Amino acid sequence: MNAVAARRTATGYHPGDGNGFPAGLRPENPGTAQEPEDGLPADRRGTVPMGERRGPPDEKPGEPPEPPPVVTFSPSACLPPLTEHELEVLAEVGRQWAQAHRARVPREGGLPLDPELGRQRVTPQPSRFSRFAPVEMFRAEAPDELVATAREPPAPPRLRTQSRIRRVLLGPPLGSAAVVQERMRKLVGLPVLSSDLLSSVAYGPEAMLNVLVLAGSAALGLSLPIAAAIVVLMVTVGVSYRQTVRAYPHGAGSYIVASDNLGHRLGLAAAAGLMMDYILTVSVSVAAGVDAISSALPGLAPFAVPMGIVVIAVLLGGNLRGVRSAGRAFAAPTYAFVLGIALLLGFGAVQAARRGFAPVPAPKVAVTQALGVMLVLRAFASGATSMTGIEAVSNAVPVFKPPEWRNARTTLTWMISLLVVMFAGLMVLIHLQGVVPRPNQTVLSQLGRRTLPAGPLYAYLQATTALILLLAANTAFQDFPRLLFFMARDGFAPRPFLRMGDRLVFSNGILTLSVAATVLFIAFHGRTHSLIPLYAVGVFLAFTLSQAGMVRHWTRVRGPHWRKSLVINALGAVLSAVVLVTAAIAKFAEGAWVVVAAVPLLILLAVLIRRHYDAVGAATAARAVPEGAERPQELRHLSVVPVARLDLPSLHALAYAASLGQPVLAVHVSPDDEEDERFRQQWESWGDHVRLEIIVSPYRAVVPVLTGYLEALHLVRPDITLTVVLPEIVVSRWWERVLHGQLPPRLRRALRDLPGVVVTSVPLHVP
Amino acid sequence: MNAVAARRTATGYHPGDGNGFPAGLRPENPGTAQEPEDGLPADRRGTVPMGERRGPPDEKPGEPPEPPPVVTFSPSACLPPLTEHELEVLAEVGRQWAQAHRARVPREGGLPLDPELGRQRVTPQPSRFSRFAPVEMFRAEAPDELVATAREPPAPPRLRTQSRIRRVLLGPPLGSAAVVQERMRKLVGLPVLSSDLLSSVAYGPEAMLNVLVLAGSAALGLSLPIAAAIVVLMVTVGVSYRQTVRAYPHGAGSYIVASDNLGHRLGLAAAAGLMMDYILTVSVSVAAGVDAISSALPGLAPFAVPMGIVVIAVLLGGNLRGVRSAGRAFAAPTYAFVLGIALLLGFGAVQAARRGFAPVPAPKVAVTQALGVMLVLRAFASGATSMTGIEAVSNAVPVFKPPEWRNARTTLTWMISLLVVMFAGLMVLIHLQGVVPRPNQTVLSQLGRRTLPAGPLYAYLQATTALILLLAANTAFQDFPRLLFFMARDGFAPRPFLRMGDRLVFSNGILTLSVAATVLFIAFHGRTHSLIPLYAVGVFLAFTLSQAGMVRHWTRVRGPHWRKSLVINALGAVLSAVVLVTAAIAKFAEGAWVVVAAVPLLILLAVLIRRHYDAVGAATAARAVPEGAERPQELRHLSVVPVARLDLPSLHALAYAASLGQPVLAVHVSPDDEEDERFRQQWESWGDHVRLEIIVSPYRAVVPVLTGYLEALHLVRPDITLTVVLPEIVVSRWWERVLHGQLPPRLRRALRDLPGVVVTSVPLHVP
């Protein structure tokens, strides 16, 4: 709990800022966005790719809870600022450095060239080894500062094709300045944020009927009461989220609300639930979209799995490219889908009115399972997948035009109203038309075929259904990487998830989601009804924790109307928890066990990752009590040059080592006494300029003998830094490496683990 | 041709010194064994694992041909001596070095510790990072010399299990001194060297009948005339090899005889043929051995492929372990097999005598192919596989007791006599007993069942057949790695094949053979008759080139009786060539095309490898005209420290760079201007001790920007050696690396290709 208290305000979380939106939210006050409002240390937030550090845990328990600030998706998130304390430590380290260093090398004027490439600027021909066009790539801006100007450095020939394919697929790189924000008005926000929610009615009702039908035709009569219960649930959870929007006007995903109020373990539980949710959103939406298409074109049914994989690949490519400035365009399909459902309900109502609202008798279905409480609960849990995506608005409050929270809340109300109307209307229409689930045709498609008067209208319904399901899957591609970004910022996920690719998207998160969703999709043969049992658990886990977090929030904050809000959120939490437990138990054997098992594992993994980062942070923090290695005057050197043969690479390495002006020791490992003598003779021919130590290795091992010798030297004089100067041949083609053995890389790998050993590679390039 | 002339006497080749023999032949005069008798430069012979070089081509055309000396399989083959010329160059380089270097660092007394670990010897506790128990591992022998004493350095905990499994399977490491030679008398040499040859009668006759039977029962009558032709071939080639043994008393494999006399391309052709031969010896012998077993125990027939793979795996393991001191034990199975065949022939003769030598009529076989010349030729070529292995003695002359060549020649005569008796006897017996090939039972097994009076005798026959086939396969495991050793010594194969593992065997060659043989075995479903068409081509290619080389040899050397020898070798060459062409044409479509295609490809590959080594050798040879990099006084330095964040690893790297006393430049790559400012502030807090250059990279690329910048610096001042001092975090478990990104390894890989850049890794170990 304490660890979380310190971290709480350092993290703002809004994983879902819409569908196809620009990948960054720039807050109103960019200057303070990088610093939490309460000035708490930001030591939990960053990563440094090349030699990282974390500040010491800086706990301040009992801090009064504050609404968390917005945090941008900044490209420099991996290089977070230092705290005041850390800057002080640094200054102390620097003072001790200064005395010695200034005495030896003058800071100014000591460089043999102009690092700004200014006066000496030349435009030489790039060499054979040129990987990148030099010089022209940089523009001097200010003193001490260069700007890389090329959009993309020209690749070396062997990478050129690869690079070109990449550019064609993904487009040119985008500058960091392209992180901008669009603000939406309600009529735009509504469709953009609701595709995930509204698309759920394409599979939710069917999922419920699929369970009921097991108990035969008679059980189908229960569909309407269950639907009514789900509508109550929708309204309750919706109203509950209205409270969240008001309390967290800067956006409040389940992860941040639960972490803030319930501690980091429950926050991670919510995050794990959300991760499963996003993965399943992709799998289920793609599966349902493919169903919609193959219901209209039955010939495509056998290709469901490959079609789904292609769809996920397209989503992957599009999101790696960054689906930018398409936000508004995404509004159309949602409205088109709503229109399609409206037409269906309208024509259905007219037909039913003509019959005097007498239901068409459903075809007889054989009973395969007895009707019991468990079956009803399963049907309820399956039907509740119709409300997945309801949390989208609460995550994305800041993308609305001001007053943000009020606009967001209004939009949420509209969304829930639409959802309730569509869901309830469809359930009634299904009942009136006597539709039962069939293997090769979705319920929605059956309704369309029976109800809509013309083929084109039916085709329109199926097409918009497929389209909105695709958009829903795309939402997960936006939200999942951002969730991982926030987790990585808190140290609960690997730091590579912080990295923005050259298209300003979180490529690692996008790839992870694609792989996970594809694996699930293939494992369940792309069947929607097989995937549904996994779906509800993760979603309702996040719902429950988010609402429960709000309950705790109100008991602490006690703003206006807090009692009313508390009751509403408590009701939402209890109902969500009921669905969660129902889904976990009733559908355990059908697949829910996957999620039930995965959530604790993900929490454990996150905690272990955080523990590792904390340990590394403590070990790499700049220390006020220097241990010597930070102060150049306290370093003593010995260069060790392993020499196999007195050839050009070895001579280069020896010359390099000698030219540094530090003591040099050459080491030769000889497999037998004869070779020993031969080498000694070479050495003496050369002139015996450097102290040579020959180690006879009668078992012909080289790497263990050298590492053992270096470790022995280190143990004899631990205060000396041993620099191993390795002569290395660099060949120009990868396959030529096979011809030169693996000794240098093996040696380098073994030497990495030795304390007090620095490894220097002196390359010799051969044609 | 010239390139070969220079190399000729530097290579002794005797790939086949027996079955299960110690892996080295130490010559009578070990002192000179490393130097060719004629004092030619040995610059073609060596490899240096860590920074290699080759001397300049030192052609001496028109050198009178001398019998090549024996060359040992020395563990120091990868560290060959330098030529006189190279030593002179080295001395010149050293003289230029001396002036500058001595002035700066005193050679003696300059070291801060005793490199012999003598006076300061301590026995400290190994640290947490200890991969190897230190100090105790070494024993000071002479001045400037240590000997690694531990048989094996203790592995770190994470490798301990792996290391223990390895030791259990392969045994403890063997010292280089264990390379010893056993000398054999004729009665031991005969069985040891003949297992490959004599085992061929287990599949040769059947291979011939398998072809004839296609033309129906009538064609089987042709088996005796064809067998007679093969006997003539056997005798001719055998007598021809007797000439080779006399001319090359130090051992003469086909590769060396052909290279010596016909040029390196034909030598490589012989080597390629031999390589195919050895691979196929394993595949065919294992397949035939499995056939022998499953003929006796038909229940095992469906498991032929897995059984064969297990057998190859056992051979692999045994040979990696080094089947040592088992040489003499290998004599028994060969004699046992000869006894088995003798019993078979004896009982068969008695039975036939009782019938008045009237043949049992063979069962009718349907005609599937017309009897034509091509079919007869195919049968002949298939039957000729009975003489594979005939070259073993000529390869292994030096392992006999003196007078080596005479003992070897006598043994060869005995072997051929045995082969002829066994082969001819079996062919006659097959004819008399009316045996035809059947799918699930070998011909030998059928003969045994019909002829031998008791079950145990039949079981004995099958068991000894399987055993000798196993030994034959084992022969290839001895010879193949040695062939590659010699090719690698000549620069025609990758140098890792020179390396002797800690069990004194050429592990890389053994592994390569196992993989190739397994692939072939699986590709042909472990069926002997499918593999046979591939077999003859490689073998007879090597035979032909070896005999043709002898013809050329006699025209040049003209020793006693050279005319007679020339005629015999010419006859052998012509007959071998006939079989070669016959096999290549007649069995082309059945699989011989694999070999026909593989041989030129292998030659091309070998030539390309040699060309690469020559280029590398020229590029890495110590040069008499120094270019600066060999002379420490001409090196100018600039250390460049990429700093992402001012944490402990970066401070260590900065301190390390500064302590070397050379100019230091720190470089920071910033993704945007905000981060730029933040970093500048940190830098000033620290004290701005080192010149800092900030590069803003608006596209967030780090590696290309840094490499581009370094290349630009190099192009501005190519005379300066840029040392990139990389701060690196070293984690203790491999999976933790995922958590720290791949920036340092990616940067190191990119920097390898830059000219004038030395990379120094300053590690910081974290728990």
Tab-separated table of C-alpha atoms in Angstrom, chain A residues 2-14 32-46 54 58-60 63-73 77 80-81 83 248 255-256 259-260 485-492 498 610:
chain	number	residue	atom	x	y	z
A	2	ASN	CA	2.800	2.389	0.842
A	3	ALA	CA	4.588	1.793	-2.388
A	4	VAL	CA	1.404	2.709	-4.149
A	5	ALA	CA	0.811	5.829	-2.110
A	6	ALA	CA	4.055	7.250	-3.397
A	7	ARG	CA	3.311	6.281	-6.944
A	8	ARG	CA	-0.322	7.161	-7.013
A	9	THR	CA	-0.240	10.691	-8.212
A	10	ALA	CA	2.618	10.099	-10.533
A	11	THR	CA	0.470	8.158	-12.916
A	12	GLY	CA	-2.416	9.377	-14.940
A	13	TYR	CA	-4.188	6.707	-16.834
A	14	HIS	CA	-6.623	6.886	-19.671
A	32	THR	CA	3.414	20.881	-15.733
A	33	ALA	CA	2.243	17.746	-17.381
A	34	GLN	CA	5.594	16.109	-16.883
A	35	GLU	CA	5.557	16.923	-13.189
A	36	PRO	CA	2.837	15.627	-10.949
A	37	GLU	CA	0.841	18.429	-9.432
A	38	ASP	CA	1.790	17.596	-5.910
A	39	GLY	CA	5.482	17.622	-6.687
A	40	LEU	CA	6.024	14.060	-5.694
A	41	PRO	CA	9.139	12.407	-7.035
A	42	ALA	CA	8.684	10.945	-10.460
A	43	ASP	CA	11.141	8.205	-9.788
A	44	ARG	CA	8.737	5.484	-10.718
A	45	ARG	CA	8.082	6.759	-14.136
A	46	GLY	CA	10.992	6.356	-16.341
A	54	ARG	CA	15.724	4.467	-10.598
A	58	ASP	CA	10.747	7.673	-1.632
A	59	GLU	CA	7.678	6.776	0.396
A	60	LYS	CA	5.315	9.369	1.710
A	63	GLU	CA	-0.545	11.667	1.450
A	64	PRO	CA	-4.068	13.042	0.949
A	65	PRO	CA	-5.609	11.624	-2.220
A	66	GLU	CA	-5.671	14.059	-5.101
A	67	PRO	CA	-7.219	13.640	-8.513
A	68	PRO	CA	-4.347	12.448	-10.701
A	69	PRO	CA	-3.071	14.758	-13.404
A	70	VAL	CA	-3.124	13.972	-17.078
A	71	VAL	CA	0.083	12.427	-18.277
A	72	THR	CA	0.983	12.686	-21.911
A	73	PHE	CA	2.194	9.876	-24.066
A	77	ALA	CA	8.834	9.029	-21.263
A	80	PRO	CA	12.231	10.851	-17.089
A	81	PRO	CA	13.577	13.793	-15.091
A	83	THR	CA	14.200	14.423	-8.534
A	248	TYR	CA	-11.909	11.734	-12.531
A	255	TYR	CA	-6.217	0.447	-13.690
A	256	ILE	CA	-5.671	3.919	-12.303
A	259	SER	CA	-4.628	1.395	-8.076
A	260	ASP	CA	-5.432	4.789	-6.603
A	485	PHE	CA	2.660	2.131	-21.481
A	486	PHE	CA	1.183	3.155	-18.144
A	487	MET	CA	2.111	-0.124	-16.519
A	488	ALA	CA	5.663	0.204	-17.867
A	489	ARG	CA	5.848	3.748	-16.523
A	490	ASP	CA	4.955	2.370	-13.121
A	491	GLY	CA	7.560	-0.359	-13.536
A	492	PHE	CA	5.004	-3.151	-13.798
A	498	LEU	CA	7.449	2.793	-23.295
A	610	ARG	CA	8.534	-4.178	-10.584
